[in-house]
Amino acid sequence: MKKVRRILLVTLAVTAGLLTTARLAADEPKKDPAGPAKKAEGAAAAPRFTIQDTNCVIDNKTGLMWARNASLTGTNALDWAEAIAFCKNLDYGGHKDWRLPHIREFWDLIDTRYARLVIPNTAGTDQMKENDPFRGVQTIAGGRRYYWATTTTAGEPAGPWLITMFDGTIAQCSETNTGWVWPVRSSK
């Protein structure tokens, strides 16, 4: 079967006031330029995610800690200012330093080998299923569901970015639109 290469062209703000166009593509997992790591005979591969407790998941690839519940606001989508305030005031999983993720942190979370839910499972070997490792991930129900990122676009019209876990689509919109909140923090 011929692999379909999915490419997403996105304008990324690399530094304050400087814009560039980056090509985010994936049809295979990222490979280490030094070659594959040698694992000990009989040793199991490290899992992609570690469920720290019932509320938090550590991404072993990035060192970020994600709220295990990707729908902490319930059925309420928030505007961008509300989403930022929600994370700032969140006391969850024994931590109080939650924030909205940067768009690149979301991009590192997803795996574009999958469709209709672009997140890998706990082991990192297959597509995520509910509770493996996350729960309540918004994908699609009457239209794509987008998560807010802290990333903004410079210029006209300026506005924050969102990403959907349905297929990894990234969009830019007005701060007054509504989106979902998926808090993140450093696990260090």
mmCIF file with all atom_site columns, C-alpha atoms in Angstrom:
data_model
loop_
_atom_site.group_PDB
_atom_site.id
_atom_site.type_symbol
_atom_site.label_atom_id
_atom_site.label_alt_id
_atom_site.label_comp_id
_atom_site.label_asym_id
_atom_site.label_entity_id
_atom_site.label_seq_id
_atom_site.pdbx_PDB_ins_code
_atom_site.Cartn_x
_atom_site.Cartn_y
_atom_site.Cartn_z
_atom_site.occupancy
_atom_site.B_iso_or_equiv
_atom_site.pdbx_formal_charge
_atom_site.auth_seq_id
_atom_site.auth_comp_id
_atom_site.auth_asym_id
_atom_site.auth_atom_id
_atom_site.pdbx_PDB_model_num
ATOM 1   C CA . MET A 1 1   ? 0.000   0.000  0.000  1.00 0.00 ? 1   MET A CA 1
ATOM 2   C CA . LYS A 1 2   ? 1.394   3.349  -0.995 1.00 0.00 ? 2   LYS A CA 1
ATOM 3   C CA . LYS A 1 3   ? 2.041   5.639  1.940  1.00 0.00 ? 3   LYS A CA 1
ATOM 4   C CA . VAL A 1 4   ? 0.305   8.945  1.766  1.00 0.00 ? 4   VAL A CA 1
ATOM 5   C CA . ARG A 1 5   ? 2.534   11.764 2.885  1.00 0.00 ? 5   ARG A CA 1
ATOM 6   C CA . ARG A 1 6   ? 0.697   14.416 4.804  1.00 0.00 ? 6   ARG A CA 1
ATOM 7   C CA . ILE A 1 7   ? 2.199   17.857 4.740  1.00 0.00 ? 7   ILE A CA 1
ATOM 8   C CA . LEU A 1 8   ? 1.014   20.871 6.634  1.00 0.00 ? 8   LEU A CA 1
ATOM 9   C CA . LEU A 1 9   ? 2.373   24.267 5.728  1.00 0.00 ? 9   LEU A CA 1
ATOM 10  C CA . VAL A 1 10  ? 2.195   26.598 8.651  1.00 0.00 ? 10  VAL A CA 1
ATOM 11  C CA . THR A 1 11  ? 3.574   30.028 9.242  1.00 0.00 ? 11  THR A CA 1
ATOM 12  C CA . LEU A 1 12  ? 5.456   29.849 12.525 1.00 0.00 ? 12  LEU A CA 1
ATOM 13  C CA . ALA A 1 13  ? 6.679   32.804 14.523 1.00 0.00 ? 13  ALA A CA 1
ATOM 14  C CA . VAL A 1 14  ? 10.231  31.737 15.339 1.00 0.00 ? 14  VAL A CA 1
ATOM 15  C CA . THR A 1 15  ? 11.194  34.802 17.291 1.00 0.00 ? 15  THR A CA 1
ATOM 16  C CA . ALA A 1 16  ? 9.288   37.892 18.334 1.00 0.00 ? 16  ALA A CA 1
ATOM 17  C CA . GLY A 1 17  ? 8.396   39.842 15.214 1.00 0.00 ? 17  GLY A CA 1
ATOM 18  C CA . LEU A 1 18  ? 10.104  37.420 12.821 1.00 0.00 ? 18  LEU A CA 1
ATOM 19  C CA . LEU A 1 19  ? 7.995   35.075 10.705 1.00 0.00 ? 19  LEU A CA 1
ATOM 20  C CA . THR A 1 20  ? 9.043   32.143 8.601  1.00 0.00 ? 20  THR A CA 1
ATOM 21  C CA . THR A 1 21  ? 7.256   29.342 6.793  1.00 0.00 ? 21  THR A CA 1
ATOM 22  C CA . ALA A 1 22  ? 7.951   25.884 8.113  1.00 0.00 ? 22  ALA A CA 1
ATOM 23  C CA . ARG A 1 23  ? 6.959   22.558 6.656  1.00 0.00 ? 23  ARG A CA 1
ATOM 24  C CA . LEU A 1 24  ? 5.706   20.060 9.186  1.00 0.00 ? 24  LEU A CA 1
ATOM 25  C CA . ALA A 1 25  ? 5.578   16.610 7.643  1.00 0.00 ? 25  ALA A CA 1
ATOM 26  C CA . ALA A 1 26  ? 5.417   13.043 8.837  1.00 0.00 ? 26  ALA A CA 1
ATOM 27  C CA . ASP A 1 27  ? 4.981   9.705  7.228  1.00 0.00 ? 27  ASP A CA 1
ATOM 28  C CA . GLU A 1 28  ? 7.362   7.884  9.555  1.00 0.00 ? 28  GLU A CA 1
ATOM 29  C CA . PRO A 1 29  ? 8.490   8.424  13.127 1.00 0.00 ? 29  PRO A CA 1
ATOM 30  C CA . LYS A 1 30  ? 11.388  10.843 13.573 1.00 0.00 ? 30  LYS A CA 1
ATOM 31  C CA . LYS A 1 31  ? 14.730  9.082  13.368 1.00 0.00 ? 31  LYS A CA 1
ATOM 32  C CA . ASP A 1 32  ? 17.858  9.802  15.359 1.00 0.00 ? 32  ASP A CA 1
ATOM 33  C CA . PRO A 1 33  ? 20.575  11.025 12.933 1.00 0.00 ? 33  PRO A CA 1
ATOM 34  C CA . ALA A 1 34  ? 23.099  8.898  14.846 1.00 0.00 ? 34  ALA A CA 1
ATOM 35  C CA . GLY A 1 35  ? 21.116  5.809  13.906 1.00 0.00 ? 35  GLY A CA 1
ATOM 36  C CA . PRO A 1 36  ? 18.875  3.555  15.911 1.00 0.00 ? 36  PRO A CA 1
ATOM 37  C CA . ALA A 1 37  ? 19.734  3.132  19.560 1.00 0.00 ? 37  ALA A CA 1
ATOM 38  C CA . LYS A 1 38  ? 20.948  -0.307 20.537 1.00 0.00 ? 38  LYS A CA 1
ATOM 39  C CA . LYS A 1 39  ? 18.845  -1.870 23.227 1.00 0.00 ? 39  LYS A CA 1
ATOM 40  C CA . ALA A 1 40  ? 19.950  -4.595 25.544 1.00 0.00 ? 40  ALA A CA 1
ATOM 41  C CA . GLU A 1 41  ? 18.935  -8.133 24.693 1.00 0.00 ? 41  GLU A CA 1
ATOM 42  C CA . GLY A 1 42  ? 15.363  -8.636 25.868 1.00 0.00 ? 42  GLY A CA 1
ATOM 43  C CA . ALA A 1 43  ? 14.992  -5.008 27.011 1.00 0.00 ? 43  ALA A CA 1
ATOM 44  C CA . ALA A 1 44  ? 11.641  -3.381 26.328 1.00 0.00 ? 44  ALA A CA 1
ATOM 45  C CA . ALA A 1 45  ? 11.439  -0.041 24.542 1.00 0.00 ? 45  ALA A CA 1
ATOM 46  C CA . ALA A 1 46  ? 10.661  2.930  26.787 1.00 0.00 ? 46  ALA A CA 1
ATOM 47  C CA . PRO A 1 47  ? 6.997   3.939  26.605 1.00 0.00 ? 47  PRO A CA 1
ATOM 48  C CA . ARG A 1 48  ? 6.078   7.206  24.912 1.00 0.00 ? 48  ARG A CA 1
ATOM 49  C CA . PHE A 1 49  ? 3.987   8.313  27.915 1.00 0.00 ? 49  PHE A CA 1
ATOM 50  C CA . THR A 1 50  ? 3.992   7.636  31.637 1.00 0.00 ? 50  THR A CA 1
ATOM 51  C CA . ILE A 1 51  ? 0.740   7.980  33.534 1.00 0.00 ? 51  ILE A CA 1
ATOM 52  C CA . GLN A 1 52  ? 2.039   9.652  36.683 1.00 0.00 ? 52  GLN A CA 1
ATOM 53  C CA . ASP A 1 53  ? -1.153  9.462  38.685 1.00 0.00 ? 53  ASP A CA 1
ATOM 54  C CA . THR A 1 54  ? -4.796  9.483  37.784 1.00 0.00 ? 54  THR A CA 1
ATOM 55  C CA . ASN A 1 55  ? -4.583  13.131 36.673 1.00 0.00 ? 55  ASN A CA 1
ATOM 56  C CA . CYS A 1 56  ? -1.263  13.638 34.855 1.00 0.00 ? 56  CYS A CA 1
ATOM 57  C CA . VAL A 1 57  ? 0.627   12.135 31.914 1.00 0.00 ? 57  VAL A CA 1
ATOM 58  C CA . ILE A 1 58  ? 4.332   12.720 31.253 1.00 0.00 ? 58  ILE A CA 1
ATOM 59  C CA . ASP A 1 59  ? 5.434   12.781 27.626 1.00 0.00 ? 59  ASP A CA 1
ATOM 60  C CA . ASN A 1 60  ? 8.774   10.953 27.804 1.00 0.00 ? 60  ASN A CA 1
ATOM 61  C CA . LYS A 1 61  ? 9.745   12.372 24.395 1.00 0.00 ? 61  LYS A CA 1
ATOM 62  C CA . THR A 1 62  ? 9.478   16.034 25.454 1.00 0.00 ? 62  THR A CA 1
ATOM 63  C CA . GLY A 1 63  ? 9.503   16.045 29.270 1.00 0.00 ? 63  GLY A CA 1
ATOM 64  C CA . LEU A 1 64  ? 6.178   17.874 29.362 1.00 0.00 ? 64  LEU A CA 1
ATOM 65  C CA . MET A 1 65  ? 3.385   16.952 31.744 1.00 0.00 ? 65  MET A CA 1
ATOM 66  C CA . TRP A 1 66  ? -0.116  17.075 30.277 1.00 0.00 ? 66  TRP A CA 1
ATOM 67  C CA . ALA A 1 67  ? -3.423  17.026 32.102 1.00 0.00 ? 67  ALA A CA 1
ATOM 68  C CA . ARG A 1 68  ? -4.703  13.495 31.572 1.00 0.00 ? 68  ARG A CA 1
ATOM 69  C CA . ASN A 1 69  ? -8.224  14.866 31.145 1.00 0.00 ? 69  ASN A CA 1
ATOM 70  C CA . ALA A 1 70  ? -8.206  16.822 27.887 1.00 0.00 ? 70  ALA A CA 1
ATOM 71  C CA . SER A 1 71  ? -11.692 18.188 28.663 1.00 0.00 ? 71  SER A CA 1
ATOM 72  C CA . LEU A 1 72  ? -11.209 19.890 32.030 1.00 0.00 ? 72  LEU A CA 1
ATOM 73  C CA . THR A 1 73  ? -13.683 22.630 31.112 1.00 0.00 ? 73  THR A CA 1
ATOM 74  C CA . GLY A 1 74  ? -16.388 20.016 30.528 1.00 0.00 ? 74  GLY A CA 1
ATOM 75  C CA . THR A 1 75  ? -18.674 20.986 27.680 1.00 0.00 ? 75  THR A CA 1
ATOM 76  C CA . ASN A 1 76  ? -17.643 24.651 27.888 1.00 0.00 ? 76  ASN A CA 1
ATOM 77  C CA . ALA A 1 77  ? -15.389 25.981 25.160 1.00 0.00 ? 77  ALA A CA 1
ATOM 78  C CA . LEU A 1 78  ? -13.644 29.199 26.250 1.00 0.00 ? 78  LEU A CA 1
ATOM 79  C CA . ASP A 1 79  ? -12.358 32.283 24.484 1.00 0.00 ? 79  ASP A CA 1
ATOM 80  C CA . TRP A 1 80  ? -8.570  32.790 24.473 1.00 0.00 ? 80  TRP A CA 1
ATOM 81  C CA . ALA A 1 81  ? -8.385  35.098 27.532 1.00 0.00 ? 81  ALA A CA 1
ATOM 82  C CA . GLU A 1 82  ? -10.626 32.725 29.512 1.00 0.00 ? 82  GLU A CA 1
ATOM 83  C CA . ALA A 1 83  ? -8.441  29.767 28.470 1.00 0.00 ? 83  ALA A CA 1
ATOM 84  C CA . ILE A 1 84  ? -5.266  31.512 29.669 1.00 0.00 ? 84  ILE A CA 1
ATOM 85  C CA . ALA A 1 85  ? -6.929  32.466 32.977 1.00 0.00 ? 85  ALA A CA 1
ATOM 86  C CA . PHE A 1 86  ? -8.280  28.921 33.414 1.00 0.00 ? 86  PHE A CA 1
ATOM 87  C CA . CYS A 1 87  ? -4.758  27.448 33.173 1.00 0.00 ? 87  CYS A CA 1
ATOM 88  C CA . LYS A 1 88  ? -3.216  30.144 35.373 1.00 0.00 ? 88  LYS A CA 1
ATOM 89  C CA . ASN A 1 89  ? -5.740  29.430 38.154 1.00 0.00 ? 89  ASN A CA 1
ATOM 90  C CA . LEU A 1 90  ? -5.763  25.640 37.758 1.00 0.00 ? 90  LEU A CA 1
ATOM 91  C CA . ASP A 1 91  ? -4.859  23.450 40.742 1.00 0.00 ? 91  ASP A CA 1
ATOM 92  C CA . TYR A 1 92  ? -4.793  19.950 39.245 1.00 0.00 ? 92  TYR A CA 1
ATOM 93  C CA . GLY A 1 93  ? -2.848  16.773 39.965 1.00 0.00 ? 93  GLY A CA 1
ATOM 94  C CA . GLY A 1 94  ? -1.072  18.483 42.854 1.00 0.00 ? 94  GLY A CA 1
ATOM 95  C CA . HIS A 1 95  ? 0.355   21.216 40.594 1.00 0.00 ? 95  HIS A CA 1
ATOM 96  C CA . LYS A 1 96  ? -0.483  24.913 40.241 1.00 0.00 ? 96  LYS A CA 1
ATOM 97  C CA . ASP A 1 97  ? 1.826   25.962 37.372 1.00 0.00 ? 97  ASP A CA 1
ATOM 98  C CA . TRP A 1 98  ? -0.299  24.914 34.379 1.00 0.00 ? 98  TRP A CA 1
ATOM 99  C CA . ARG A 1 99  ? -0.370  26.917 31.144 1.00 0.00 ? 99  ARG A CA 1
ATOM 100 C CA . LEU A 1 100 ? -1.615  26.724 27.567 1.00 0.00 ? 100 LEU A CA 1
ATOM 101 C CA . PRO A 1 101 ? 0.806   24.847 25.300 1.00 0.00 ? 101 PRO A CA 1
ATOM 102 C CA . HIS A 1 102 ? 2.780   26.452 22.469 1.00 0.00 ? 102 HIS A CA 1
ATOM 103 C CA . ILE A 1 103 ? 1.714   25.206 19.027 1.00 0.00 ? 103 ILE A CA 1
ATOM 104 C CA . ARG A 1 104 ? 5.048   23.340 18.671 1.00 0.00 ? 104 ARG A CA 1
ATOM 105 C CA . GLU A 1 105 ? 4.378   21.498 21.940 1.00 0.00 ? 105 GLU A CA 1
ATOM 106 C CA . PHE A 1 106 ? 1.043   20.342 20.525 1.00 0.00 ? 106 PHE A CA 1
ATOM 107 C CA . TRP A 1 107 ? 2.773   19.346 17.301 1.00 0.00 ? 107 TRP A CA 1
ATOM 108 C CA . ASP A 1 108 ? 5.285   17.265 19.285 1.00 0.00 ? 108 ASP A CA 1
ATOM 109 C CA . LEU A 1 109 ? 2.382   15.520 21.038 1.00 0.00 ? 109 LEU A CA 1
ATOM 110 C CA . ILE A 1 110 ? 0.681   14.308 17.884 1.00 0.00 ? 110 ILE A CA 1
ATOM 111 C CA . ASP A 1 111 ? 1.594   11.527 15.485 1.00 0.00 ? 111 ASP A CA 1
ATOM 112 C CA . THR A 1 112 ? 0.377   12.143 11.942 1.00 0.00 ? 112 THR A CA 1
ATOM 113 C CA . ARG A 1 113 ? 0.553   8.449  11.062 1.00 0.00 ? 113 ARG A CA 1
ATOM 114 C CA . TYR A 1 114 ? -2.924  8.356  12.564 1.00 0.00 ? 114 TYR A CA 1
ATOM 115 C CA . ALA A 1 115 ? -6.158  9.984  11.453 1.00 0.00 ? 115 ALA A CA 1
ATOM 116 C CA . ARG A 1 116 ? -9.329  10.964 13.303 1.00 0.00 ? 116 ARG A CA 1
ATOM 117 C CA . LEU A 1 117 ? -7.273  11.056 16.513 1.00 0.00 ? 117 LEU A CA 1
ATOM 118 C CA . VAL A 1 118 ? -3.636  11.964 15.967 1.00 0.00 ? 118 VAL A CA 1
ATOM 119 C CA . ILE A 1 119 ? -2.250  10.971 19.375 1.00 0.00 ? 119 ILE A CA 1
ATOM 120 C CA . PRO A 1 120 ? -0.285  7.769  20.034 1.00 0.00 ? 120 PRO A CA 1
ATOM 121 C CA . ASN A 1 121 ? -1.099  5.340  22.846 1.00 0.00 ? 121 ASN A CA 1
ATOM 122 C CA . THR A 1 122 ? 0.880   5.052  26.089 1.00 0.00 ? 122 THR A CA 1
ATOM 123 C CA . ALA A 1 123 ? 3.480   2.744  24.550 1.00 0.00 ? 123 ALA A CA 1
ATOM 124 C CA . GLY A 1 124 ? 3.751   4.922  21.429 1.00 0.00 ? 124 GLY A CA 1
ATOM 125 C CA . THR A 1 125 ? 3.115   1.908  19.217 1.00 0.00 ? 125 THR A CA 1
ATOM 126 C CA . ASP A 1 126 ? -0.445  2.524  18.059 1.00 0.00 ? 126 ASP A CA 1
ATOM 127 C CA . GLN A 1 127 ? -3.233  5.085  17.960 1.00 0.00 ? 127 GLN A CA 1
ATOM 128 C CA . MET A 1 128 ? -4.578  6.291  21.297 1.00 0.00 ? 128 MET A CA 1
ATOM 129 C CA . LYS A 1 129 ? -7.795  4.820  22.671 1.00 0.00 ? 129 LYS A CA 1
ATOM 130 C CA . GLU A 1 130 ? -9.804  6.453  25.493 1.00 0.00 ? 130 GLU A CA 1
ATOM 131 C CA . ASN A 1 131 ? -7.782  6.356  28.772 1.00 0.00 ? 131 ASN A CA 1
ATOM 132 C CA . ASP A 1 132 ? -4.614  5.173  26.971 1.00 0.00 ? 132 ASP A CA 1
ATOM 133 C CA . PRO A 1 133 ? -3.137  7.528  28.065 1.00 0.00 ? 133 PRO A CA 1
ATOM 134 C CA . PHE A 1 134 ? -5.540  10.498 27.843 1.00 0.00 ? 134 PHE A CA 1
ATOM 135 C CA . ARG A 1 135 ? -9.276  10.832 28.264 1.00 0.00 ? 135 ARG A CA 1
ATOM 136 C CA . GLY A 1 136 ? -11.823 13.264 26.910 1.00 0.00 ? 136 GLY A CA 1
ATOM 137 C CA . VAL A 1 137 ? -9.767  14.339 23.878 1.00 0.00 ? 137 VAL A CA 1
ATOM 138 C CA . GLN A 1 138 ? -11.950 16.585 21.722 1.00 0.00 ? 138 GLN A CA 1
ATOM 139 C CA . THR A 1 139 ? -11.874 15.476 18.091 1.00 0.00 ? 139 THR A CA 1
ATOM 140 C CA . ILE A 1 140 ? -15.040 15.968 16.097 1.00 0.00 ? 140 ILE A CA 1
ATOM 141 C CA . ALA A 1 141 ? -18.720 16.207 16.879 1.00 0.00 ? 141 ALA A CA 1
ATOM 142 C CA . GLY A 1 142 ? -20.675 18.524 14.642 1.00 0.00 ? 142 GLY A CA 1
ATOM 143 C CA . GLY A 1 143 ? -17.389 19.972 13.356 1.00 0.00 ? 143 GLY A CA 1
ATOM 144 C CA . ARG A 1 144 ? -13.730 19.976 14.288 1.00 0.00 ? 144 ARG A CA 1
ATOM 145 C CA . ARG A 1 145 ? -12.879 20.794 17.893 1.00 0.00 ? 145 ARG A CA 1
ATOM 146 C CA . TYR A 1 146 ? -9.841  23.025 18.333 1.00 0.00 ? 146 TYR A CA 1
ATOM 147 C CA . TYR A 1 147 ? -7.529  23.468 21.330 1.00 0.00 ? 147 TYR A CA 1
ATOM 148 C CA . TRP A 1 148 ? -6.048  26.883 22.141 1.00 0.00 ? 148 TRP A CA 1
ATOM 149 C CA . ALA A 1 149 ? -2.276  27.436 21.976 1.00 0.00 ? 149 ALA A CA 1
ATOM 150 C CA . THR A 1 150 ? -0.299  30.355 23.387 1.00 0.00 ? 150 THR A CA 1
ATOM 151 C CA . THR A 1 151 ? 1.167   30.960 19.936 1.00 0.00 ? 151 THR A CA 1
ATOM 152 C CA . THR A 1 152 ? 0.010   34.107 18.166 1.00 0.00 ? 152 THR A CA 1
ATOM 153 C CA . THR A 1 153 ? 0.443   35.469 14.669 1.00 0.00 ? 153 THR A CA 1
ATOM 154 C CA . ALA A 1 154 ? 2.120   38.821 14.121 1.00 0.00 ? 154 ALA A CA 1
ATOM 155 C CA . GLY A 1 155 ? 0.692   41.233 11.564 1.00 0.00 ? 155 GLY A CA 1
ATOM 156 C CA . GLU A 1 156 ? -2.833  41.695 10.268 1.00 0.00 ? 156 GLU A CA 1
ATOM 157 C CA . PRO A 1 157 ? -4.975  40.058 11.337 1.00 0.00 ? 157 PRO A CA 1
ATOM 158 C CA . ALA A 1 158 ? -3.150  39.120 14.516 1.00 0.00 ? 158 ALA A CA 1
ATOM 159 C CA . GLY A 1 159 ? -4.593  36.317 16.570 1.00 0.00 ? 159 GLY A CA 1
ATOM 160 C CA . PRO A 1 160 ? -3.924  33.141 18.522 1.00 0.00 ? 160 PRO A CA 1
ATOM 161 C CA . TRP A 1 161 ? -3.558  29.687 17.025 1.00 0.00 ? 161 TRP A CA 1
ATOM 162 C CA . LEU A 1 162 ? -5.560  26.541 17.623 1.00 0.00 ? 162 LEU A CA 1
ATOM 163 C CA . ILE A 1 163 ? -5.012  22.883 16.722 1.00 0.00 ? 163 ILE A CA 1
ATOM 164 C CA . THR A 1 164 ? -7.406  19.978 16.294 1.00 0.00 ? 164 THR A CA 1
ATOM 165 C CA . MET A 1 165 ? -6.590  16.479 17.525 1.00 0.00 ? 165 MET A CA 1
ATOM 166 C CA . PHE A 1 166 ? -8.819  15.111 14.750 1.00 0.00 ? 166 PHE A CA 1
ATOM 167 C CA . ASP A 1 167 ? -6.162  15.510 12.050 1.00 0.00 ? 167 ASP A CA 1
ATOM 168 C CA . GLY A 1 168 ? -3.562  17.982 13.356 1.00 0.00 ? 168 GLY A CA 1
ATOM 169 C CA . THR A 1 169 ? -4.941  20.971 11.442 1.00 0.00 ? 169 THR A CA 1
ATOM 170 C CA . ILE A 1 170 ? -3.632  24.288 12.777 1.00 0.00 ? 170 ILE A CA 1
ATOM 171 C CA . ALA A 1 171 ? -5.742  27.428 12.436 1.00 0.00 ? 171 ALA A CA 1
ATOM 172 C CA . GLN A 1 172 ? -5.516  31.072 13.456 1.00 0.00 ? 172 GLN A CA 1
ATOM 173 C CA . CYS A 1 173 ? -8.549  33.018 14.628 1.00 0.00 ? 173 CYS A CA 1
ATOM 174 C CA . SER A 1 174 ? -9.851  35.864 16.736 1.00 0.00 ? 174 SER A CA 1
ATOM 175 C CA . GLU A 1 175 ? -9.311  35.872 20.512 1.00 0.00 ? 175 GLU A CA 1
ATOM 176 C CA . THR A 1 176 ? -13.088 36.068 20.932 1.00 0.00 ? 176 THR A CA 1
ATOM 177 C CA . ASN A 1 177 ? -13.724 32.718 19.217 1.00 0.00 ? 177 ASN A CA 1
ATOM 178 C CA . THR A 1 178 ? -14.026 29.723 21.499 1.00 0.00 ? 178 THR A CA 1
ATOM 179 C CA . GLY A 1 179 ? -11.811 26.671 21.788 1.00 0.00 ? 179 GLY A CA 1
ATOM 180 C CA . TRP A 1 180 ? -10.904 23.874 24.181 1.00 0.00 ? 180 TRP A CA 1
ATOM 181 C CA . VAL A 1 181 ? -8.253  23.941 26.892 1.00 0.00 ? 181 VAL A CA 1
ATOM 182 C CA . TRP A 1 182 ? -5.613  21.235 27.424 1.00 0.00 ? 182 TRP A CA 1
ATOM 183 C CA . PRO A 1 183 ? -3.180  22.403 30.136 1.00 0.00 ? 183 PRO A CA 1
ATOM 184 C CA . VAL A 1 184 ? 0.513   21.528 30.122 1.00 0.00 ? 184 VAL A CA 1
ATOM 185 C CA . ARG A 1 185 ? 3.501   22.137 32.408 1.00 0.00 ? 185 ARG A CA 1
ATOM 186 C CA . SER A 1 186 ? 7.122   21.099 32.676 1.00 0.00 ? 186 SER A CA 1
ATOM 187 C CA . SER A 1 187 ? 7.557   17.773 34.447 1.00 0.00 ? 187 SER A CA 1
ATOM 188 C CA . LYS A 1 188 ? 10.923  18.854 35.852 1.00 0.00 ? 188 LYS A CA 1
#
